[in-house]
XYZ file of C-alpha atoms in Angstrom:
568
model
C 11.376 -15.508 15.840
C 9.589 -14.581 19.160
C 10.623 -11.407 21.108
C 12.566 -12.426 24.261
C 11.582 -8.700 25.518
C 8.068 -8.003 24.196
C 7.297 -5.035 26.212
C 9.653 -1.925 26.326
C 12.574 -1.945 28.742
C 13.956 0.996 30.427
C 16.949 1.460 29.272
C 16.331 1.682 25.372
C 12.358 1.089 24.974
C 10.357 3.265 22.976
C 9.756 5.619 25.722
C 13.418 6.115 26.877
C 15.265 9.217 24.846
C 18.938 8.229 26.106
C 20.123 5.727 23.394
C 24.225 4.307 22.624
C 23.227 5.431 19.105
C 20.543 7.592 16.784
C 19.586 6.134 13.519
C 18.129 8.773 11.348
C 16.006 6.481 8.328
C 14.820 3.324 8.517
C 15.568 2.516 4.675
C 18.096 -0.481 3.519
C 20.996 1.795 5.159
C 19.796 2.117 8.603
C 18.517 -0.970 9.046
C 21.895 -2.617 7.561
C 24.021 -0.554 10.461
C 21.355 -1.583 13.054
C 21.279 -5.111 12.430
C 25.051 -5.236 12.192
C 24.911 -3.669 15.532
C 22.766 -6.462 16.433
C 25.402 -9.308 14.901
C 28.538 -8.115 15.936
C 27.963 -6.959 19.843
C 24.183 -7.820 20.342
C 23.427 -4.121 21.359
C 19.721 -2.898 21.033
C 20.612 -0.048 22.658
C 19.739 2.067 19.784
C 16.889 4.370 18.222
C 16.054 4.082 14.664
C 13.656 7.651 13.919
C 11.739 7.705 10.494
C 9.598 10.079 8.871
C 7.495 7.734 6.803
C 5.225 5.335 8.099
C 7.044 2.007 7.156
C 10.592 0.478 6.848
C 12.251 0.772 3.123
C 13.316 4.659 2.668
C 13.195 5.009 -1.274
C 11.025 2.104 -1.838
C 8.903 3.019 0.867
C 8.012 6.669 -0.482
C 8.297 5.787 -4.035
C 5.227 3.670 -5.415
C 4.025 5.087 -8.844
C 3.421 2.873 -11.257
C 5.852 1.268 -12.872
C 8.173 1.706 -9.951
C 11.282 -0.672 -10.104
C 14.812 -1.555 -9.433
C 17.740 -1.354 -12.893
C 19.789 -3.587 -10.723
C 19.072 -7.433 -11.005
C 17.557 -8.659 -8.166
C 19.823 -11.326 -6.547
C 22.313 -8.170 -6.391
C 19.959 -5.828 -4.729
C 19.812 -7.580 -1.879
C 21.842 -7.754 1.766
C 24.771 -10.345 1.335
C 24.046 -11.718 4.847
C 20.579 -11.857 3.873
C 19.808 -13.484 0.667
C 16.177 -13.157 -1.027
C 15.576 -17.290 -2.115
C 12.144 -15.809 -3.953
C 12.451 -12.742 -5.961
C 10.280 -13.762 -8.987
C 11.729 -11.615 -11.443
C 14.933 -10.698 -12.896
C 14.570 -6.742 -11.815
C 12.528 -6.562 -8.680
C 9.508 -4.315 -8.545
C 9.008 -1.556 -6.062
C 6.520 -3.857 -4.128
C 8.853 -7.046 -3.643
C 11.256 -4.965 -2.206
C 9.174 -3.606 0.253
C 8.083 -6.784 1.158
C 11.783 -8.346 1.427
C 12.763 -5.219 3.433
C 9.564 -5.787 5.561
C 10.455 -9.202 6.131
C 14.234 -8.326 6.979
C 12.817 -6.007 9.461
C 10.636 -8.502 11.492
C 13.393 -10.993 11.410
C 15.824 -8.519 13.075
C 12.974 -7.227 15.537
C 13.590 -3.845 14.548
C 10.298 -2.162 14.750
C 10.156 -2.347 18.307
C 13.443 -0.070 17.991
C 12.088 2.610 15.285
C 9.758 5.719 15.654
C 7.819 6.231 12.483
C 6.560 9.584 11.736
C 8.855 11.359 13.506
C 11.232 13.919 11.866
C 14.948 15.456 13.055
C 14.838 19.152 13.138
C 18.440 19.543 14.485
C 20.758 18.043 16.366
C 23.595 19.719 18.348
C 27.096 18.494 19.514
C 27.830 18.978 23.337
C 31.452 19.210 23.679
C 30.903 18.881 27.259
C 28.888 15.727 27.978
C 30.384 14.061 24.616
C 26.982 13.192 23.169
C 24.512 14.166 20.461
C 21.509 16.517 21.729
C 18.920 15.462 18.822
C 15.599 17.421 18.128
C 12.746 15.557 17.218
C 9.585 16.231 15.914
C 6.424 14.259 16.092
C 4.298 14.463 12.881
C 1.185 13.100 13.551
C -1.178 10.312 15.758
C -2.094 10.364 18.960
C 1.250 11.297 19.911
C 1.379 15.001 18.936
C -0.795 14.956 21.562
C 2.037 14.552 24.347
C 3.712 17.410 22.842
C 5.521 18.217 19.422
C 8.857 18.096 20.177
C 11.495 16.266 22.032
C 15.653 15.606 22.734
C 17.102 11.807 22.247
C 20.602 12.213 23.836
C 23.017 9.290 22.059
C 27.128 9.117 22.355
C 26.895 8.667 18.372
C 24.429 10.099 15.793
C 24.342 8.630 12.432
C 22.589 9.660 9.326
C 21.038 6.550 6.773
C 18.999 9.612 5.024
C 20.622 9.115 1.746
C 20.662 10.894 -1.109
C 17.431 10.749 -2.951
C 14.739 11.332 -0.162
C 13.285 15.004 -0.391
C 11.614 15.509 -3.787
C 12.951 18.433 -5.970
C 10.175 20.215 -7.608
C 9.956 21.513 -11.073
C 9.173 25.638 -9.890
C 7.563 26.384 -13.184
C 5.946 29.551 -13.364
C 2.631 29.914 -12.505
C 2.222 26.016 -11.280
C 0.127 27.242 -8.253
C -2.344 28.806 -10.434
C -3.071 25.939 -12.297
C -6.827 24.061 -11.501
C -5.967 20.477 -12.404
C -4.215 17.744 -10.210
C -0.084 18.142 -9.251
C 1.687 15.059 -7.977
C 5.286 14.768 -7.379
C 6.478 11.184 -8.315
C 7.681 10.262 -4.832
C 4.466 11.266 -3.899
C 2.024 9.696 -5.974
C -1.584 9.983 -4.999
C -3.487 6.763 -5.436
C -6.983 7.813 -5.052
C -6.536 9.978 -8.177
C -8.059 8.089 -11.536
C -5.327 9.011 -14.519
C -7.648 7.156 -16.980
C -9.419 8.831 -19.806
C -7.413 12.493 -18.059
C -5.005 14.627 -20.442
C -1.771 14.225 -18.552
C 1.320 15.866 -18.429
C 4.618 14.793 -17.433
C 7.802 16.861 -16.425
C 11.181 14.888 -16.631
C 12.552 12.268 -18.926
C 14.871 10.451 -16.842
C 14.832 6.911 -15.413
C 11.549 7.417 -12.936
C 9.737 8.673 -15.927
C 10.749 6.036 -17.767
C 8.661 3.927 -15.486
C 5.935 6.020 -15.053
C 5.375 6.606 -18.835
C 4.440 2.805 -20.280
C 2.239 2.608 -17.390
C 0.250 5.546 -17.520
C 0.013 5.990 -21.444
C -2.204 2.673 -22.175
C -4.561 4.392 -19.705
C -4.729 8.493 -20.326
C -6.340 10.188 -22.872
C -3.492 11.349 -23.980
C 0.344 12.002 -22.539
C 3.088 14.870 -23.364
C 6.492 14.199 -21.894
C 8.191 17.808 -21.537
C 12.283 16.152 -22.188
C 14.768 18.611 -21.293
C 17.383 16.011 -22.872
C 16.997 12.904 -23.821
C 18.772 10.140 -22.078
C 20.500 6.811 -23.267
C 18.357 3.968 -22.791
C 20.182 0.123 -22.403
C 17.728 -2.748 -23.137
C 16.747 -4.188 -19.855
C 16.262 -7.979 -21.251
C 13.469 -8.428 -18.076
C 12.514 -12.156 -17.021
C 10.488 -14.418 -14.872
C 12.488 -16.959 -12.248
C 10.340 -19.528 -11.913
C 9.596 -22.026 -8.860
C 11.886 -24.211 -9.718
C 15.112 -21.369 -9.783
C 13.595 -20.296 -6.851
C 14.482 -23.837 -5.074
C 17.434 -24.316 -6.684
C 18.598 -20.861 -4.992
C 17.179 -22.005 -1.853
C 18.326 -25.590 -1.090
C 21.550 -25.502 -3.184
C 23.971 -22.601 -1.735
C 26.611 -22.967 -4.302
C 24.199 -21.780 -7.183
C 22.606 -19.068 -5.791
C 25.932 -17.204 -4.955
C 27.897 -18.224 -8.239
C 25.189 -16.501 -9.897
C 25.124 -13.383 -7.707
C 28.874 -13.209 -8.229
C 28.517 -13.338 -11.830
C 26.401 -10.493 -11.604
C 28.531 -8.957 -9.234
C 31.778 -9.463 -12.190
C 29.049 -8.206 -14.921
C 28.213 -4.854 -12.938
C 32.059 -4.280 -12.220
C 33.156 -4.582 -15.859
C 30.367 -2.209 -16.817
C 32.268 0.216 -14.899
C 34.736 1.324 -17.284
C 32.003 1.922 -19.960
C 30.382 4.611 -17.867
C 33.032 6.359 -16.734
C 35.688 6.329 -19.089
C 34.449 7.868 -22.399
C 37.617 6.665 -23.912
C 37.668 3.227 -23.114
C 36.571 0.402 -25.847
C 33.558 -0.880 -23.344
C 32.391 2.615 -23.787
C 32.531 2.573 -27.642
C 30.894 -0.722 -27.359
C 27.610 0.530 -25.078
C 27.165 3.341 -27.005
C 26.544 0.835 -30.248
C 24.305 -0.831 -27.734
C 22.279 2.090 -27.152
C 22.180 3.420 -30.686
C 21.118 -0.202 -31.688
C 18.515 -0.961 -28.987
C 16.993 3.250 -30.104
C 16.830 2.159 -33.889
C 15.255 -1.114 -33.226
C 12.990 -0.085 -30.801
C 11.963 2.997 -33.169
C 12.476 1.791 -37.043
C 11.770 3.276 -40.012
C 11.923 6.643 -41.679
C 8.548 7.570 -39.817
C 10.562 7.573 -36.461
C 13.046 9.440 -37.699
C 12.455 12.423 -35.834
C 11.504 11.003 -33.162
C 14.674 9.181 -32.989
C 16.713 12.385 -33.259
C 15.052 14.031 -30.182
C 15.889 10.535 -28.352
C 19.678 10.470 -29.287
C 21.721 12.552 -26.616
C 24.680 14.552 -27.852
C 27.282 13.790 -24.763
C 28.806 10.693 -23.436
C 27.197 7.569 -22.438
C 27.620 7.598 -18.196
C 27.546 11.717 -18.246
C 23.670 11.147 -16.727
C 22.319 8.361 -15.244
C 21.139 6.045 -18.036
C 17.899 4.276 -18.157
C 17.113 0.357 -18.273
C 13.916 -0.257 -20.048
C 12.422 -2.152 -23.141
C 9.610 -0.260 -23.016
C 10.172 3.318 -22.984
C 10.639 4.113 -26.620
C 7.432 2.191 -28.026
C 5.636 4.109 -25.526
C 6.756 7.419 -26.675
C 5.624 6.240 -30.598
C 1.987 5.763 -29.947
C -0.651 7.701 -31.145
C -1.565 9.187 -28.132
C 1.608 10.375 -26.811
C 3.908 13.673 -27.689
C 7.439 14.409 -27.287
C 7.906 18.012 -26.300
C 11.360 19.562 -26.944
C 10.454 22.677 -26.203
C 11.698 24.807 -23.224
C 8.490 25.112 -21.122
C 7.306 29.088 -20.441
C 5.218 28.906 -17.900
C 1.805 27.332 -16.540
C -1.638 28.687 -16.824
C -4.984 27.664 -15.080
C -5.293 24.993 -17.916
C -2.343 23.366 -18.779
C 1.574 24.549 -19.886
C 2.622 26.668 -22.476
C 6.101 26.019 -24.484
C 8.341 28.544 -26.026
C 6.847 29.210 -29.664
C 3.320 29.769 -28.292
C 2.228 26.657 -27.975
C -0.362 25.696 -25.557
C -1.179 21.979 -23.998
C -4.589 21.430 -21.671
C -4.228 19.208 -19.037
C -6.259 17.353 -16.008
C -2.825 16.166 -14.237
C 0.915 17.106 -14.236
C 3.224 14.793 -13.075
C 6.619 16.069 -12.009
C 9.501 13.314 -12.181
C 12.274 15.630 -11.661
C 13.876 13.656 -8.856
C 15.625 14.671 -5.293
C 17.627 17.117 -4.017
C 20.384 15.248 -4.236
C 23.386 17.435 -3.125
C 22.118 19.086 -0.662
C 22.813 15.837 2.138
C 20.975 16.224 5.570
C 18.515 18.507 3.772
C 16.701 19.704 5.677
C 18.198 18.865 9.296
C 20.633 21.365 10.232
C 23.737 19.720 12.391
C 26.111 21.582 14.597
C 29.532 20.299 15.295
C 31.806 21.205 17.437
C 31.898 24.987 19.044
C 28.356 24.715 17.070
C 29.929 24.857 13.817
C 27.232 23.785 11.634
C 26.969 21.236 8.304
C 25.923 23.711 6.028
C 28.597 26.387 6.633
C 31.356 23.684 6.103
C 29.710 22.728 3.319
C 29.088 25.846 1.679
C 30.936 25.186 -1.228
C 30.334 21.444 -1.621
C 29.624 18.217 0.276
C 32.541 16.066 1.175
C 33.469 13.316 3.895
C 36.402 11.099 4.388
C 35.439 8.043 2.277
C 32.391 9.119 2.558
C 31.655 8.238 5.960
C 32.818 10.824 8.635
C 32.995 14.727 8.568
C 35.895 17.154 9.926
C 34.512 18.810 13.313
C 31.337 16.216 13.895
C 32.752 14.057 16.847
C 31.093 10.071 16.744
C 28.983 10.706 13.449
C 28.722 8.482 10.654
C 26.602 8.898 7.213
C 25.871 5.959 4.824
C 25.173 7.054 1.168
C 26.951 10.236 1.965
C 28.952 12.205 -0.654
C 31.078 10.380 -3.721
C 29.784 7.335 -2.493
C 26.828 6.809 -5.421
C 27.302 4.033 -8.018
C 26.025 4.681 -11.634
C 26.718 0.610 -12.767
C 26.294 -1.465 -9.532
C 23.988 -2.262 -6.812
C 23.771 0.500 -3.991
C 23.394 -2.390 -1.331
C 27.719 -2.952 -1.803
C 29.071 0.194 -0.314
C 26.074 0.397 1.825
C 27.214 -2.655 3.713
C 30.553 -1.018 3.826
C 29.649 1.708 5.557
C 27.672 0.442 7.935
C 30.953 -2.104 9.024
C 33.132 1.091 9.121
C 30.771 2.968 11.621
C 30.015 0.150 13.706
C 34.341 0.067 14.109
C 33.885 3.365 15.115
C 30.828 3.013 17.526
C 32.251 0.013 19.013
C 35.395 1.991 20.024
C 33.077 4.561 21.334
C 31.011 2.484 23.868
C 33.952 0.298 24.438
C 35.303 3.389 26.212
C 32.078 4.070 27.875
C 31.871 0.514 29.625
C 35.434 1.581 30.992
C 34.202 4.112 32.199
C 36.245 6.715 29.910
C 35.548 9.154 27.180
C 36.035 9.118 23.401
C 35.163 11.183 20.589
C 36.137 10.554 17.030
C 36.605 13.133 13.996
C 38.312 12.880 10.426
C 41.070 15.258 10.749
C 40.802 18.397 8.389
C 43.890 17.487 6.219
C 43.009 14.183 5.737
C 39.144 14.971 4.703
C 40.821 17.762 2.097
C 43.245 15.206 0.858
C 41.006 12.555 0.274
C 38.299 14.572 -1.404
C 41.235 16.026 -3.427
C 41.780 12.471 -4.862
C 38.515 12.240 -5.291
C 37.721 15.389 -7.437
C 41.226 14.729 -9.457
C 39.632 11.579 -10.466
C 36.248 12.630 -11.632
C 37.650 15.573 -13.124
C 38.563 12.724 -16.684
C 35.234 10.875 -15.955
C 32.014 11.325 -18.058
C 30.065 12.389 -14.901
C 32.282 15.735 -15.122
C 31.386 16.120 -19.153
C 30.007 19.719 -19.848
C 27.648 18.567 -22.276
C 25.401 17.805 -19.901
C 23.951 18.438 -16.621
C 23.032 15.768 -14.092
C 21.870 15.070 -10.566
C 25.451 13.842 -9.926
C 26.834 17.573 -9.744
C 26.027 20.550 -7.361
C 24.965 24.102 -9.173
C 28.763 24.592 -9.601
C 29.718 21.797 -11.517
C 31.189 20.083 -8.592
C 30.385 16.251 -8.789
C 29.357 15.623 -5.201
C 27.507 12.655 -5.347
C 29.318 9.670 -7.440
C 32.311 7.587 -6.461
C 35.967 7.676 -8.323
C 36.351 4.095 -8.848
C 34.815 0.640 -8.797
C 32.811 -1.173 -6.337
C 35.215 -3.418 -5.269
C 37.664 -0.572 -4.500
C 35.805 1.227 -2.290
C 34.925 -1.817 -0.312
C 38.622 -2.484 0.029
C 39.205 1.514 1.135
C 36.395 0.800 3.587
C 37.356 -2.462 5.126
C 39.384 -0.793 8.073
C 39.883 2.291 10.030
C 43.199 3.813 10.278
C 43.194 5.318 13.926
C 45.951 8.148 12.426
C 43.160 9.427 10.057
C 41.222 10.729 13.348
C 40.933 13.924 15.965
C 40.698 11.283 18.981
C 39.777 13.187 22.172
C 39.136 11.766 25.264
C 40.084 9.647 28.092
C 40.023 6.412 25.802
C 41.934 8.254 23.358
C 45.831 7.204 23.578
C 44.317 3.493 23.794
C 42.789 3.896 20.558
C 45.473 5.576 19.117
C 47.580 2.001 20.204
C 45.550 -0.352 17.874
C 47.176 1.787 14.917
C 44.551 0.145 12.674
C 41.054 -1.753 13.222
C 40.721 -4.417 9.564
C 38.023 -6.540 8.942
C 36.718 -9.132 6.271
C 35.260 -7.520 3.418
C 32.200 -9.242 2.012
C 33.645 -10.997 -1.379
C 30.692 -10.919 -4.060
C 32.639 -11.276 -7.401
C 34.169 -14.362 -8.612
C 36.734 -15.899 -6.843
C 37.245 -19.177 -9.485
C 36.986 -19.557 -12.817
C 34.089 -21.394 -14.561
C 36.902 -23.882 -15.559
C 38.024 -24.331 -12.036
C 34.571 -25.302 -11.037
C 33.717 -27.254 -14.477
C 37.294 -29.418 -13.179
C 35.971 -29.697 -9.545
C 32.762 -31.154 -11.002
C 34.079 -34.067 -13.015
C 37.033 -34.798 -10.250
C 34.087 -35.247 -7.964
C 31.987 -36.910 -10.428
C 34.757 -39.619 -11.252
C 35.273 -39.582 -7.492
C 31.988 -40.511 -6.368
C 31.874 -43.644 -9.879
C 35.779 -44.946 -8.796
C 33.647 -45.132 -5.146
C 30.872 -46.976 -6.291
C 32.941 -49.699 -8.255
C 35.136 -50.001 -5.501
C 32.266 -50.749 -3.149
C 30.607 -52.820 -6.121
C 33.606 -54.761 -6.178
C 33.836 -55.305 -2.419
């Protein structure tokens, strides 16, 4: 697709810092709510700013080996934009990219998006009715103009997510130690693992990955397990060429399978969040099964019990592999139980005394996941900022929009993560529930009025009450175990009550009474009572025997055709 403007244009080019709207990350969320932007109004008056050097977010910054998706790939992908040529059944961390890459160039978006650039703050002005947003430039030729600068926009969103700064491990005495420290979203190519003693913090679903990949190659491995972790089989597979054609020249195929996946991920949801439910019972056999066949014998026995977790199936997030246990039984690689002590010049000591030398530690101990914005500081309005109101815990209405932040919007934002389905569902949601509200917003502008939008208090509380009453029976709020989904007080901040398909249907309008509406534009607004929209449909809407029916009716449709014209 050529650019009808290839050079940049006043109004919203590159060098213009007075944008409609401010995209902070250029991952699958921002993109999605630009290129919606795009399809429902044909505005390009935005700014996408990203702190990495390429489109893709998480699958941009995290490329260690073995790096891959647990969702099947003709799920992880935008609805609107279907991938005809994923070549396997679970996508790697490098066909992603490239679909996301490729999604960007169709859309044109790089000609809207500043890469290495970071937010340092940005500031409601209750006065002008627009977002004063601090930028930083982090390297090239531009530091040179100067280091920081304002983009003014009448709405600010945030497509940072939730797993994008890297929480490290802060063992004692890492600093001092003389050998190589990576953090897995950070993984240093240049450095040769092979034939090194090597070290790895975590044993969640990143080191999962990491482990089968590394441990045919190292000298030898130690994986320091807090707790261990239930493991599903992940069942991997090629799609060949000719799948790949069928998907692309026959429609009808490629989207009954992706709803079947769609109905496959949905009914998965009961087993990981209701530990009474019979699906539960039934994946925990799974796991227990796929553990003992994996590891047989009495001479994985202990292994085996080190590997069986003691809480609920869904109370962490689980990991998808085949190969995870038979890399943790060879020869060269060690389970360590043991709480770790400290770390000395030479390698990591373990309660008990015991000492392991290494050339490399590897810490897969994941993001900071509750702390959302981390670490841009936002100030509302009167300059109340994001981190006092959230002292006690993130929370947004669906979501979305936060109490006293006037024409914001944040995709992945609190209670919004889904432990059994793609991410790419409420993603898409979001970004059709901001664009309602941004539309409103410039609509007033080109009227030459004023609008500002904000979740009232009550209904933010009340929501996030329903939320929390929810989660309080699910096996995300388990004691038993601890969990990326929860904040240091136990308050689970991150994961959504319910199923896919239920958010998308809480997210498929705006009720106008939910929102502080100030402004000239605002008893117009206020008129419209609600704003609905089309959800996008994924799961099955007929039954297999519906379609098997429609089949032979057209089959003996198209033979009662051809005698009739035979007989003619």
């Amino acid at each position: 697709m050529s650019d009808p403007n290839p050079y940049p244009k006043a109004d919203f080019g590159r060098n213009a810092n007075n944008a409609d709207v401010l995209i902070i990350g250029a991952g699958i969320a921002g993109m999605c709510t630009a290129i919606d932007m795009i399809r429902q109004s044909g505005n390009r008056n935005f700014i996408i700013v990203e702190k990495s050097n390429q489109v893709g977010g998480t699958w941009n910054d995290n490329n260690y080996p073995g790096c891959c998706c647990d969702v099947w790939s003709h799920l992880y992908s935008l609805s609107f934009e279907p991938n005809f040529n994923w070549t396997r059944q679970y996508p790697g961390q490098e066909e992603i990219q490239d679909y996301l890459i490729q999604v960007a160039h169709k859309y044109q978006l790089y000609r809207h998006i500043r890469f290495s650039t970071a937010v340092e703050e940005a500031h409601w002005d209750d006065n002008s009715n627009q977002w004063q947003t601090t930028i930083r430039r982090l390297g090239g030729k531009e530091v040179e103009i100067g280091n920081e600068y304002m983009i003014l926009s009448d709405f600010l969103v945030s497509a940072v997510g939730q797993l994008n700064v890297p929480k490290h491990s802060n063992l004692r005495g890492l600093e001092e130690f003389r050998g190589k420290v990576m953090h897995s979203a950070r993984w240093d190519w240049d450095y040769d693992f092979r034939e090194k003693k090597v070290g790895i913090v975590g044993s969640g679903a990143t080191a999962a990955q990491i482990i089968p990949e590394i441990a045919a190659s190292c000298k030898n491995l130690t994986v320091f397990q807090r707790s261990p972790v239930w493991v599903m089989p992940r069942h991997d597979a090629t799609i060949g060429p000719a799948m790949q054609l069928m998907y692309r020249f026959v429609p009808f195929v490629r989207r009954r399978y992706r709803a079947a996946l769609m109905d496959s991920r949905e009914g998965f949801f009961d087993a990981s969040y209701n530990a009474e439910s019979s699906k539960h019972d039934f994946v925990m056999d799974v796991t227990k099964q796929h553990l003992l066949s994996q590891l047989p014998g009495d001479s994985n026995a202990a292994l085996r019990e080190k590997l069986s977790p003691t809480y609920p199936f869904g109370c962490k997030r689980c990991i998808v592999s085949d190969d995870y246990y038979p890399a943790l039984a060879q020869e060269n690689v060690t389970l360590e139980t043991m709480p770790i002590t400290g770390v000395s010049p030479g390698g990591v000591n373990v309660k008990g005394g015991i000492h392991y030398d290494f050339d490399l530690i590897i810490e897969a101990t994941g993001f900071l996941t509750t702390q959302f914005m981390y670490p841009i500081k936002i100030y509302g309005t009167k300059g109340r900022s994001l981190e006092e109101m959230w002292a006690k815990g993130a929370k947004a209405h669906l979501g979305i929009t936060v109490d006293n932040l006037p024409n914001f919007g944040m995709l992945y934002g609190p209670n919004t993560n889904l432990t059994y389905n793609s991410l790419i569902l409420p993603i898409e949601a979001q970004s059709k529930y901001i664009n309602a509200l941004i539309s409103s917003v410039l609509q007033a502008k080109r009227q030459g009025k004023s609008l500002s939008i904000q979740p009232k208090q009550q209904v933010v509380e009340d929501y996030n009450k329903e939320v929390q009453a929810r989660l309080a029976n699910s096996t995300f709020a388990n004691p038993n175990c601890t969990s990326w989904f929860k904040n240091e007080a136990g308050l689970i901040t991150n994961n959504w009550c319910a199923s896919a398909i239920a958010y998308q249907e809480r997210t498929c309008f705006v009720d106008w009474t939910d929102f502080d509406l100030r402004g000239t534009a605002a008893a117009d607004v206020y008129k419209k009572g609600k704003t609905k929209w089309k959800r996008v449909v994924e799961e099955t809407q007929i039954s297999n025997g519906a379609i098997g029916l429609a089949c032979l009716t057209a089959i003996g449709v198209s033979l009662a055709g051809y005698a009739f014209y035979k007989k003619a």
